[in-house]
Short mmCIF file of C-alpha atoms in Angstrom, two decimals:
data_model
loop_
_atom_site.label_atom_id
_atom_site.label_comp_id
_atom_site.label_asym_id
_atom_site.label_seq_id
_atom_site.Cartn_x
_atom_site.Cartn_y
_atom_site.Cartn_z
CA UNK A 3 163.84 191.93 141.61
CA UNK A 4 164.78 189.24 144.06
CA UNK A 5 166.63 186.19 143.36
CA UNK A 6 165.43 182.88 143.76
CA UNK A 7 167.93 181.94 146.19
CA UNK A 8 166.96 185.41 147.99
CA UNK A 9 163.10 184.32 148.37
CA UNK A 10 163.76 180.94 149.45
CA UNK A 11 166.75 182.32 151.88
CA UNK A 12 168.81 179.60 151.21
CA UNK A 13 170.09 176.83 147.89
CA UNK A 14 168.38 173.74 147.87
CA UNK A 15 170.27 170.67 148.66
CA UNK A 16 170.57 169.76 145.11
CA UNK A 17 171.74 173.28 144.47
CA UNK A 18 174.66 172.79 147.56
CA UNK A 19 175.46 169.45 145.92
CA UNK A 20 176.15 170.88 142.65
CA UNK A 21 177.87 174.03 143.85
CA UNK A 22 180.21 172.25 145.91
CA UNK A 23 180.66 169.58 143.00
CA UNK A 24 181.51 172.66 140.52
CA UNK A 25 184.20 174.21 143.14
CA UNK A 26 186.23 171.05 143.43
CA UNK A 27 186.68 170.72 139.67
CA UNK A 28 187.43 174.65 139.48
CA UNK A 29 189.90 173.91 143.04
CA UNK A 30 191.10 169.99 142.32
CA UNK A 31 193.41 170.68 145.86
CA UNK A 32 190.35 171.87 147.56
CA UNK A 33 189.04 169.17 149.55
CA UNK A 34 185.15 169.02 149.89
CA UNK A 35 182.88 166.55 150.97
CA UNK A 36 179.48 165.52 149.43
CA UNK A 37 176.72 166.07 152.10
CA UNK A 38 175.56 163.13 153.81
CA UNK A 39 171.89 164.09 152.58
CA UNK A 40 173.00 164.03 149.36
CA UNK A 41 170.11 164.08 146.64
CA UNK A 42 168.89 160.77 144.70
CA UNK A 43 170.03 162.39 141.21
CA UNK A 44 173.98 161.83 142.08
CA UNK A 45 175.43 158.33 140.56
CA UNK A 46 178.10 157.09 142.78
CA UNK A 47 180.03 154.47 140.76
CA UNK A 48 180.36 150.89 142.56
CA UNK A 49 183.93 149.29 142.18
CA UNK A 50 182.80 145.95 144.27
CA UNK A 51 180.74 143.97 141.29
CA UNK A 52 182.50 141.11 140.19
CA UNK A 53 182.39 140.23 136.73
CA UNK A 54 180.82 136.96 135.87
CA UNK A 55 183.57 134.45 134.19
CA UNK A 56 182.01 132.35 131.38
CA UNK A 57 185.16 130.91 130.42
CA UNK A 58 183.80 127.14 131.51
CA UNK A 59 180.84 127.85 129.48
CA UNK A 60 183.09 128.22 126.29
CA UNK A 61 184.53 125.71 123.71
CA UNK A 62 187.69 125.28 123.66
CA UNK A 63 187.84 126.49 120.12
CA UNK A 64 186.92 129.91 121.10
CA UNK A 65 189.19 130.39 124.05
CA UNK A 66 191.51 132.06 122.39
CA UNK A 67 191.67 135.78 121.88
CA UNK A 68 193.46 136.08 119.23
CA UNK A 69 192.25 133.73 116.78
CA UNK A 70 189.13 134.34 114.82
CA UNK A 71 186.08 132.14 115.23
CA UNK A 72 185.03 131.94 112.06
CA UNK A 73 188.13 129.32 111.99
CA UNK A 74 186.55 126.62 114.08
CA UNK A 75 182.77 127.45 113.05
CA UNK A 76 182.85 124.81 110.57
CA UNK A 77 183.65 122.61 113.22
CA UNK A 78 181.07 123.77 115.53
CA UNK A 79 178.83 123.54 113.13
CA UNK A 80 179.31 119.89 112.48
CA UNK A 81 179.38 118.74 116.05
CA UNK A 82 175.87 120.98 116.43
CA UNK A 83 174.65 118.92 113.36
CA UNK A 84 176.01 115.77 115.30
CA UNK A 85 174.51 116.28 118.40
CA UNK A 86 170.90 117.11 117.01
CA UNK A 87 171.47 114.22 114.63
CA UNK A 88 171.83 111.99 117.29
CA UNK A 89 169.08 113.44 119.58
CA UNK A 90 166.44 113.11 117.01
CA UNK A 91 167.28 109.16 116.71
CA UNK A 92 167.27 108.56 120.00
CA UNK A 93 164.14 109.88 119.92
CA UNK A 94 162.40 108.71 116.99
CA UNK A 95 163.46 104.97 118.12
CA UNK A 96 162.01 105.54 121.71
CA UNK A 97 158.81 106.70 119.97
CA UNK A 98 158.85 104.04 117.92
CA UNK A 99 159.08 101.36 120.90
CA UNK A 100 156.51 103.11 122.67
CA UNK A 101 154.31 103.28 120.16
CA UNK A 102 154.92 99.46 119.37
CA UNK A 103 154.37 98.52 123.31
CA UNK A 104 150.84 100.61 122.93
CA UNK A 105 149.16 98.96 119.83
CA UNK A 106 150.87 95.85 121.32
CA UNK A 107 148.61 96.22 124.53
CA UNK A 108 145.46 97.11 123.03
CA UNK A 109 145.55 93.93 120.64
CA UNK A 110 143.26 90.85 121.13
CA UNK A 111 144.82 88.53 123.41
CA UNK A 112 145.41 84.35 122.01
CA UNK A 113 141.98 83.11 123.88
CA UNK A 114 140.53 86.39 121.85
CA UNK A 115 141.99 85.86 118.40
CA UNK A 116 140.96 82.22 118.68
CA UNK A 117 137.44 82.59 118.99
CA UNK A 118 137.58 84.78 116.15
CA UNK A 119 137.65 82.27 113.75
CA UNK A 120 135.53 78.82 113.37
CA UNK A 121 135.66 75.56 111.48
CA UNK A 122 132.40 74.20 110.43
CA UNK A 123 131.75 70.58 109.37
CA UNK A 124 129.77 70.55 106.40
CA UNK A 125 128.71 67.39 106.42
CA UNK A 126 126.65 67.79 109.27
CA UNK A 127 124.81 69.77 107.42
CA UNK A 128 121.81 67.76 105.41
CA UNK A 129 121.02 68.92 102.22
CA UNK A 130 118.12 72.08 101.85
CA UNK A 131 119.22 72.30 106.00
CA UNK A 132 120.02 75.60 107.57
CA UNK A 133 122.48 75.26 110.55
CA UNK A 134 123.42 78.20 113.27
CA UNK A 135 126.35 78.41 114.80
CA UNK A 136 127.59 81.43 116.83
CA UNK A 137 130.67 83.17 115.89
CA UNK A 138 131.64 86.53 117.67
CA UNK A 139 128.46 86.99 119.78
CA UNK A 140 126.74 86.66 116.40
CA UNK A 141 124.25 84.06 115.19
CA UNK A 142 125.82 82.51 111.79
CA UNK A 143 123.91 81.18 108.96
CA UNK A 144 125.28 77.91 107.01
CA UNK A 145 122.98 76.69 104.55
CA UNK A 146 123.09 73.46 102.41
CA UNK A 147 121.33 74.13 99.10
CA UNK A 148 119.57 71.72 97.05
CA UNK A 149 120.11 71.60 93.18
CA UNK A 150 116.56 73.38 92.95
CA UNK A 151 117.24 76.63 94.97
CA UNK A 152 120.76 77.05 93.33
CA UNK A 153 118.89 77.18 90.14
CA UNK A 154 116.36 79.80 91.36
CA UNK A 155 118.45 82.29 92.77
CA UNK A 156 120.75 82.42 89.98
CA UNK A 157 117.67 83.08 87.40
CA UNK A 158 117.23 86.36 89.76
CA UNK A 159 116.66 89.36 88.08
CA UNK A 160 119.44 91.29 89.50
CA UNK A 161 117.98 94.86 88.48
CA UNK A 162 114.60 93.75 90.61
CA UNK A 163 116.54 93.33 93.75
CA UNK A 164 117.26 96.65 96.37
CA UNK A 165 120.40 95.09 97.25
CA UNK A 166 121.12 93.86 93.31
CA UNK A 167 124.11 91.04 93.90
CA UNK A 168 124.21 87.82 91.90
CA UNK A 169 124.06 84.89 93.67
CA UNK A 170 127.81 84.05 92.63
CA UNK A 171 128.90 87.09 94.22
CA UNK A 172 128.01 85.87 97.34
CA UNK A 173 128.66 82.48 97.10
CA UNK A 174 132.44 80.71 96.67
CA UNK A 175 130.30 76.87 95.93
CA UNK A 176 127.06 77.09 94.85
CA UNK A 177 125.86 74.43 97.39
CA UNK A 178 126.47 76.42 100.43
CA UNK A 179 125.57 79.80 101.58
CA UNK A 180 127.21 81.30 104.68
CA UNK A 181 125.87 84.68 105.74
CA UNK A 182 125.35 86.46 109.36
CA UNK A 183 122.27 85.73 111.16
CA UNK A 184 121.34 89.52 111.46
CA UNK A 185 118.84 91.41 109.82
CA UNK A 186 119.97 94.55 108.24
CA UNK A 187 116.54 96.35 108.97
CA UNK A 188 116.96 96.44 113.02
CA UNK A 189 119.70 93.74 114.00
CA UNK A 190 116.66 91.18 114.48
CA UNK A 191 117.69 87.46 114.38
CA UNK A 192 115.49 86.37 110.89
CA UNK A 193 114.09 82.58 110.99
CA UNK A 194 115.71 80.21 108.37
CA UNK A 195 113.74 78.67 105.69
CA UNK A 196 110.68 80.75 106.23
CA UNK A 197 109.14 84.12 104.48
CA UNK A 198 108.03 84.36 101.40
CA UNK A 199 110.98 83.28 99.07
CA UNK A 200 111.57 80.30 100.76
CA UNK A 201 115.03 81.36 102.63
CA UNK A 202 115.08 83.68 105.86
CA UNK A 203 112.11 85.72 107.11
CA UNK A 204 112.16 88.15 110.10
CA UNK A 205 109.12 88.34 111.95
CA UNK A 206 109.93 91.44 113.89
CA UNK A 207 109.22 93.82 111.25
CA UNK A 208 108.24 91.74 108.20
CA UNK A 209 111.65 90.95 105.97
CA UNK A 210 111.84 88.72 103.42
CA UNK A 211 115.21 86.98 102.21
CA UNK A 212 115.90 84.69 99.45
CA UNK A 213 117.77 81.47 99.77
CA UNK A 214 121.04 83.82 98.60
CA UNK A 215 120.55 86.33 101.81
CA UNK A 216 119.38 89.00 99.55
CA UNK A 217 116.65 91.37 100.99
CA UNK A 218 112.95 90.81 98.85
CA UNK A 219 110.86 92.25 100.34
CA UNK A 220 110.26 94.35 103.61
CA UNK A 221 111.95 97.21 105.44
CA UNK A 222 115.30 95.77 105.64
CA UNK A 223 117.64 97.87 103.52
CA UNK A 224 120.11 95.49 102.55
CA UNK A 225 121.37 91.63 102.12
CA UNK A 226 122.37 89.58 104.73
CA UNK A 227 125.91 90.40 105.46
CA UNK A 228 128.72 87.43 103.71
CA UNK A 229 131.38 87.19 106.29
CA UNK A 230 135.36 86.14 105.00
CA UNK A 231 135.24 82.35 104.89
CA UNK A 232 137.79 79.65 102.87
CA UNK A 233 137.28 76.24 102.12
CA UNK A 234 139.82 74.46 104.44
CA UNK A 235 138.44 70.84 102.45
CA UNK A 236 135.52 69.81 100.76
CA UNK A 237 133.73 68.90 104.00
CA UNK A 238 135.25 71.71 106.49
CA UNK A 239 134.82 75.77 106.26
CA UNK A 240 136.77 78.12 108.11
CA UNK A 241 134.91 81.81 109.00
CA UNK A 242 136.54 84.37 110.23
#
């Protein structure tokens, strides 16, 4: 039977390769060379890479060879805790200034925060008299009550009302009621001392409030809304 080599009449260049590697270990005087040709499988070392040096890279604690680093890693350690201590308040402060600047910006300027409040003069106000005044784009009810309505809304059933409040839950002096001018039913503007109990009535849709603000009768789901208010003096109210 014939050979491999024999069929194909001649070695391979990977077979040459090998051949001639295997002679010069078996011959180390022989001097061969490796073909020019010579076959992608065969690793010719490189002796021109340079080696990276990290050395700047490294604390100082490290540099040595000969000591351990487990010496100096509770020292590392701190410094690490140190550094990241320090980060994270630098941080948290400029988040916190930033955050103070924001809510800063989006506050209501002076002019803004000064309409927001308003001193009434009660004794403008004649007695069984409803006044309106407007207070944030809102139509504001002041009402001077006689001696005979005070009496009537406080007899109120509470448990017959939708809204059930007492009338000195909604009052701070019996004489004077202070409520927004806005209906609850559809944000109408109700008519004072009209309807049929005497105190607002909105004609848009048929509600009915007492002389307290409290919703009688109609589709109007609750009582006129009481807005924050002190008694500055006996004849001035603040709102707001």
């Amino acid at each position: 039977m014939m050979s491999i080599a024999a069929r194909s009449g001649a070695l391979s260049p990977y077979m040459q390769a090998t051949k001639q590697t295997v002679k010069s270990l078996v011959s180390p005087g022989a001097q061969h060379l490796v073909p020019a040709a010579a076959p992608g499988g065969i690793r010719l070392a490189h002796t021109d890479i340079k080696i990276p040096d990290f050395t700047d890279y490294r604390r100082p604690e490290v540099l040595n060879p000969n000591k351990s680093s487990q010496e100096s890693s509770e020292e590392r350690r701190l410094f690490s805790y140190l550094v990241t201590g320090a980060t994270t308040v630098v941080g948290v402060y400029t988040a916190k200034t930033v955050v103070s600047q924001f809510v800063s910006s989006m506050s209501a300027s002076a002019d803004v925060l000064a309409l927001s409040k308003i001193e009434v003069k009660l004794s403008d106000i004649p007695e069984g008299k409803n006044m309106t005044f407007k207070w944030r784009g809102k139509p504001l009810f002041v009402r001077h009550r006689t001696e005979k309505e005070i009496a009537a809304e406080e007899a109120v059933n509470i448990s017959e009302l939708r809204d059930p409040q007492h009338d000195k839950e909604r009052v701070q002096n019996p004489s004077w009621v202070i409520v927004l001018g806005v209906c609850t039913h559809l944000g109408c503007v109700p008519i004072a001392n009209a309807g049929d109990y005497g105190g607002y009535y909105c004609p848009c849709h048929g509600s009915h409030y007492d002389a307290s603000g409290r919703i009688r009768k109609g589709p109007a789901p609750l009582n006129l809304e009481v807005p924050y208010y002190e008694f500055l003096s006996e004849d001035t109210v603040m709102v707001g």
